[in-house]
XYZ file of C-alpha atoms in Angstrom:
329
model
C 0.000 0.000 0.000
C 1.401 3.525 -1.232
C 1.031 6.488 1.670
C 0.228 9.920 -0.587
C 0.655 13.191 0.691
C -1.590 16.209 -0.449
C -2.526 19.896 0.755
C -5.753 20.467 0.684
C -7.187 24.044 1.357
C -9.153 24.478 4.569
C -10.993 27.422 3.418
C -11.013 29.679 0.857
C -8.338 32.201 0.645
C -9.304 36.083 2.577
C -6.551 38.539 1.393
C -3.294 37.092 0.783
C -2.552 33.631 1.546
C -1.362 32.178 4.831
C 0.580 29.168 5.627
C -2.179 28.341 7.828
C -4.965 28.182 5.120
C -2.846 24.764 3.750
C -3.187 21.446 5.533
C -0.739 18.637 4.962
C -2.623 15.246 4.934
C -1.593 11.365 4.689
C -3.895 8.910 2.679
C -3.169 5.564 1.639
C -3.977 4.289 -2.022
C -5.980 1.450 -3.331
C -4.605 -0.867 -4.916
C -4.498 -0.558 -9.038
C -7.664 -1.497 -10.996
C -7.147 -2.664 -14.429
C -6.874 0.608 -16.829
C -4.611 2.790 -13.773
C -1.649 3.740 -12.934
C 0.354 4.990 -10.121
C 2.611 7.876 -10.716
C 4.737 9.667 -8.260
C 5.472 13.321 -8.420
C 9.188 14.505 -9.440
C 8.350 18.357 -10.154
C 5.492 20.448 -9.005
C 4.557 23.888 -10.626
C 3.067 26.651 -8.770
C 1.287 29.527 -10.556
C -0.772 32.876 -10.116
C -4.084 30.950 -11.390
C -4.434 28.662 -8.629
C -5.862 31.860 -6.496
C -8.333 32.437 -8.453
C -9.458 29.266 -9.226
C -9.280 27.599 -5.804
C -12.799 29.932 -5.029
C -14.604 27.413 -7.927
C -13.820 24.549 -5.353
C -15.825 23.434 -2.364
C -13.900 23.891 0.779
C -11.324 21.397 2.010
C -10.377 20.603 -1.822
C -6.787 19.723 -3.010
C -4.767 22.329 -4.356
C -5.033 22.191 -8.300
C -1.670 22.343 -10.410
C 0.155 20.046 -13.121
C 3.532 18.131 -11.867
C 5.887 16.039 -13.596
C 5.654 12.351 -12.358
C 7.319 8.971 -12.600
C 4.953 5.944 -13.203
C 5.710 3.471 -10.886
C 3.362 0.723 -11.678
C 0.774 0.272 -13.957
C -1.920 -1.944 -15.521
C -2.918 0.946 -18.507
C -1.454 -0.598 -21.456
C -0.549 2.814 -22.458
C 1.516 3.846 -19.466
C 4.633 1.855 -18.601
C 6.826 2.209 -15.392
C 9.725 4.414 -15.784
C 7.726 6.768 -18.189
C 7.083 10.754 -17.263
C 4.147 11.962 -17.122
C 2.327 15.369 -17.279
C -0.772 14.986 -14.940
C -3.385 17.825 -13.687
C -3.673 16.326 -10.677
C -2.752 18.892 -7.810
C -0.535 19.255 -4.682
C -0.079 15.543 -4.413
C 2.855 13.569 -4.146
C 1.184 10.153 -5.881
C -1.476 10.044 -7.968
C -3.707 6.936 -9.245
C -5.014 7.766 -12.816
C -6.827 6.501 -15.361
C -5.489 8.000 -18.021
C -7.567 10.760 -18.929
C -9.013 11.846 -15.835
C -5.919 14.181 -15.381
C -5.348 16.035 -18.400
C -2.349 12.910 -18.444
C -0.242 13.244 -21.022
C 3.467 11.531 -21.759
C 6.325 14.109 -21.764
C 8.038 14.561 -24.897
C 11.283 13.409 -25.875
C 13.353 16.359 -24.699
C 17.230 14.957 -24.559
C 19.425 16.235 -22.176
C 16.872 19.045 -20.817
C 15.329 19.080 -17.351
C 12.132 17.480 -17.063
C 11.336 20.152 -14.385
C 10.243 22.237 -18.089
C 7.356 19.855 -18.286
C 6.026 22.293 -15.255
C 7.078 25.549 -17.497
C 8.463 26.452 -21.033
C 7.560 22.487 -21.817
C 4.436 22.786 -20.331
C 0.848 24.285 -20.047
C 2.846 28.015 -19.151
C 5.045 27.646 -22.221
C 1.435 26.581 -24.214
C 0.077 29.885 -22.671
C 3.020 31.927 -24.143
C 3.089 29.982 -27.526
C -0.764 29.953 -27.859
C -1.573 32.974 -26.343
C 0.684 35.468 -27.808
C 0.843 33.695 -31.603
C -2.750 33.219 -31.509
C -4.188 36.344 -30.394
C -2.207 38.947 -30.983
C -0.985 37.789 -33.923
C 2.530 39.701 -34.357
C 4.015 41.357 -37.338
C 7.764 42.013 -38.032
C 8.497 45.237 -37.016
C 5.803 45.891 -34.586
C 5.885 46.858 -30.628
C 5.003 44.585 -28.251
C 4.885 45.293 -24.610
C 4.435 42.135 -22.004
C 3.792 42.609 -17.930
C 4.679 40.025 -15.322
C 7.610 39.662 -17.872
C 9.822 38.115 -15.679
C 7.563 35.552 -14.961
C 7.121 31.806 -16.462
C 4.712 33.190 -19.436
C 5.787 37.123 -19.701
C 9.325 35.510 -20.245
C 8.800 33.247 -23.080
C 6.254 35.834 -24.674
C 9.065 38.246 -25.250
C 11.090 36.134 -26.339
C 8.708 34.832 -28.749
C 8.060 38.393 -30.039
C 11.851 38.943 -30.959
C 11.617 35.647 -32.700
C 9.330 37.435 -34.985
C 11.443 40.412 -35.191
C 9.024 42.831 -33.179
C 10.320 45.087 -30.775
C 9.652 44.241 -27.130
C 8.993 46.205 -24.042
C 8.994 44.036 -20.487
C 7.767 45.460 -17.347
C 8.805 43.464 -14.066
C 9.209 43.965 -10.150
C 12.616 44.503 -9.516
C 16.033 46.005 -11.355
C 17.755 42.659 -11.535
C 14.915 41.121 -13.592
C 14.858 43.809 -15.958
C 18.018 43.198 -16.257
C 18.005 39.271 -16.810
C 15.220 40.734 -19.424
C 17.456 42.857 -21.582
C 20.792 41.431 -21.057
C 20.158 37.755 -21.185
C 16.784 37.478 -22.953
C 17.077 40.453 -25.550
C 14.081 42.745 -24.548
C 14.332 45.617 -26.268
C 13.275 47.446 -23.410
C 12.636 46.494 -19.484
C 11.318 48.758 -16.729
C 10.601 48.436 -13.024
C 6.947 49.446 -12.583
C 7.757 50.073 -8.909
C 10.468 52.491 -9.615
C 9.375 53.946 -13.146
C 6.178 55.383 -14.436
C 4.814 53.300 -16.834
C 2.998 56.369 -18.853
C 6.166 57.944 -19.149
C 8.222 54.567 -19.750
C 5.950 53.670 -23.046
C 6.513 57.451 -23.988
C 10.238 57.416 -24.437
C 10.494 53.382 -25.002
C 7.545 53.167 -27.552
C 7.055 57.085 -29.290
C 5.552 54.944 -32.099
C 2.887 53.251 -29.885
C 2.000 49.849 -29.097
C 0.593 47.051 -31.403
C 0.571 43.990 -29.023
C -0.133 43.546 -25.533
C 0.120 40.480 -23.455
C -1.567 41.171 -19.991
C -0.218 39.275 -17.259
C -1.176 42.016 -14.464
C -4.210 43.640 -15.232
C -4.931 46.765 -13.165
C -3.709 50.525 -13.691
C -0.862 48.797 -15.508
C -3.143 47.399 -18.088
C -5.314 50.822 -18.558
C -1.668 52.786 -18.731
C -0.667 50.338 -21.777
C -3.759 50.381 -23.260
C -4.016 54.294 -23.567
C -0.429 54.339 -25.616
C -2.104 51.478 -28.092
C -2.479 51.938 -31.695
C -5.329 51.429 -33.705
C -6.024 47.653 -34.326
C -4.178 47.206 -31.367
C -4.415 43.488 -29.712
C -4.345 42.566 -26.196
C -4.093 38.478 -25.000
C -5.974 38.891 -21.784
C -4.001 35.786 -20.084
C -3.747 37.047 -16.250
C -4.649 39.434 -13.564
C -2.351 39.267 -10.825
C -2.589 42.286 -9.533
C -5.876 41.860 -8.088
C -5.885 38.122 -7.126
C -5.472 39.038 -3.824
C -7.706 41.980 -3.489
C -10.919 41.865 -0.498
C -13.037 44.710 -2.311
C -14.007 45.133 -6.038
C -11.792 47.330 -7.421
C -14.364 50.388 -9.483
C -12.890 51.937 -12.968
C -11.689 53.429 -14.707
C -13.505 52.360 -17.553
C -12.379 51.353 -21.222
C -14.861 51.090 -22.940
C -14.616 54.516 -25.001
C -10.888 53.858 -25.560
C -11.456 50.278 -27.213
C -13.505 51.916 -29.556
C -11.339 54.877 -30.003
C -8.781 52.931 -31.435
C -10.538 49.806 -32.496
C -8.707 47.449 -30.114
C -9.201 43.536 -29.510
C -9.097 42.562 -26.155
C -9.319 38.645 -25.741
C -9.199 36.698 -22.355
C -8.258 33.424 -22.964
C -7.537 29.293 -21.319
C -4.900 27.952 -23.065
C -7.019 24.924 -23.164
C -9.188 25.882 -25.788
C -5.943 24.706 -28.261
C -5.188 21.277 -26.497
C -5.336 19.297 -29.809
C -2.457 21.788 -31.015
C 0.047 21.478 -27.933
C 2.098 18.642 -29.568
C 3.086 21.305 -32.253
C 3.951 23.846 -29.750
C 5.577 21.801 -27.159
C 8.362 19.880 -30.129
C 8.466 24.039 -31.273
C 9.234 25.030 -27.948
C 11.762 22.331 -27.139
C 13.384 22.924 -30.883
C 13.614 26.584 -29.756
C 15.186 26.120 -26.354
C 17.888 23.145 -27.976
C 18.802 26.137 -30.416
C 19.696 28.384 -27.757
C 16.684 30.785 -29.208
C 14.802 30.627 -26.084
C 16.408 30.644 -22.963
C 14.824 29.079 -19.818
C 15.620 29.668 -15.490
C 13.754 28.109 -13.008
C 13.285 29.236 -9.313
C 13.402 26.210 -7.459
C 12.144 25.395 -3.779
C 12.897 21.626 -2.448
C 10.729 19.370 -0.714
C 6.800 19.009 -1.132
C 5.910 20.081 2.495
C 7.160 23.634 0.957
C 4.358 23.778 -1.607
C 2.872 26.504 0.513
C 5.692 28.672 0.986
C 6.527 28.394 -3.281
C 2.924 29.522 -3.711
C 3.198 32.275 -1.466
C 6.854 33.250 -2.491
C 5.498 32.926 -6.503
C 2.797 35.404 -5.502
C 5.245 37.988 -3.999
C 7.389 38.076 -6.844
C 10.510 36.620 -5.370
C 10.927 34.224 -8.617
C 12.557 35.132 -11.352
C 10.845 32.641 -14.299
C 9.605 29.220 -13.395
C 8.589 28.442 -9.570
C 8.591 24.771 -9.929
C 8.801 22.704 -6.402
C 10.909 19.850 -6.893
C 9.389 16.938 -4.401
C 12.549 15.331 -2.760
């Protein structure tokens, strides 16, 4: 009999969270039916989404989140032990699936790379970037694209995308050694500290021409500022609003509205589920990219499962600088 651990969430989050909204429990698995398999965590992502959508779930519910996993034993013909795995299935260190029940799929062939990526650039947030940005904003050569939470697991890979297609890119992040990673190591064109520099004034000396793409990480003020600088036709990928996750009262205006039609902007929230058939391109496009030394990748790494919580709360502050994966042991 395998002993799992898992944090559940005793109620749902007021404010920021707490260590003490987490609880640690023990349970022990069945054994295997014909058509599962038991897979045991290796890497564990954490991610701004999991406030928001922990409020859809009834109290006391495991903490959502994808991890990279080992299977250990199986009787799923498809599934063989030894083989990674990409599972939806939470703050848990084993898992018993079925196969399909978890979003499971195998990760790709990936050579000598981490399979820690499988939680990031080779992974749903890498889909979000790919997806997202491509997608939705659809970039032309020679355009200006500005990306918040750049220094983040998405923002990241966004910008880098962007110079990929030759566009000019403008990162905004928390602190003066991330905007530098951004421009020195990653090639932003541009990279500001929104705590330090005013954004209105930022896009005015960085972006005189205006801005074509946005990809919205943040939300908030920061959003409206960049919006106000767009040009017309401008195109926004709505992917995150981490500014307010943690917010107690509904934040009130200012309003858009007149602006979108103003300058005939496209504003587009999106799940990067809706292209789930299409992730096999982007994740061998990805890896291709990263291999080539085109895209370059960091983690921020926190050991041992019990610190789930304090990863979550860390990602949340902003003390990461690109992927917070938790690595179990």
């Amino acid at each position: 009999m395998v002993k799992a651990k898992k944090f559940i969430l005793k109620a749902p989050f007021d404010g920021f969270p707490k260590r003490s909204d987490f609880e640690l429990q023990e349970e022990d698995l069945p054994a295997l039916k014909d058509g599962e398999y038991l897979a045991e965590a290796l890497f564990l992502s954490v991610d701004p989404y999991m406030r928001g959508y922990m409020a859809r779930l009834p109290p006391r519910s495991v903490m959502i989140g994808i991890q990279v996993a080992k299977v250990l034993e199986s009787r799923n013909k498809d599934y063989t032990p030894g083989e990674l795995v990409v599972l939806q299935s939470g703050w848990r260190t084993h898992t018993i699936s079925d196969g399909k029940t978890n979003g499971d799929y195998k990760l790709p062939p990936m050579g000598d790379l981490s399979p820690s990526l499988g939680c990031g650039s080779v992974g749903m947030p890498g889909m979000t970037a790919y997806f997202g940005f491509l997608e939705l904003c659809q970039p032309k050569a020679g355009e200006t694209v500005v990306v918040s939470g750049a220094a983040g697991a998405v923002g990241s890979l966004v910008g880098q995308i962007a110079k990929l297609k030759k566009c000019k890119v403008i990162g905004y992040a928390g602190t003066d050694a991330k905007c530098k990673w951004l421009k020195e190591e990653l090639g932003f064109d541009h990279a500001f500290n929104y705590k330090t520099k005013d954004i209105g004034q930022s896009l005015k000396e960085a972006a005189p021409e205006g801005v074509d793409c946005y990809f919205d990480n943040v939300g908030g003020m920061t959003a409206v500022t960049v919006m106000n600088h767009m040009n017309l036709f401008g195109r926004i990928a709505n992917c995150g609003s981490i500014s307010s996750y943690n917010d107690t009262e509904v934040a009130t205006g200012p309003y858009i509205f007149a602006l979108m039609v103003r300058q005939q902007l496209r504003s587009e929230g999106f799940n990067v589920l809706r292209w789930r058939d299409s992730w096999p391109k982007g994740l061998m496009q990805m890896i291709e990219w990263i291999k080539e030394g085109k895209v370059k990748v960091r983690e921020h790494v926190t050991y041992g499962f019990e610190k789930m919580p304090e990863a979550f709360m860390g990602m949340l502050r902003g003390e990461n600088t690109g992927k917070a994966v938790v690595a179990a042991k």
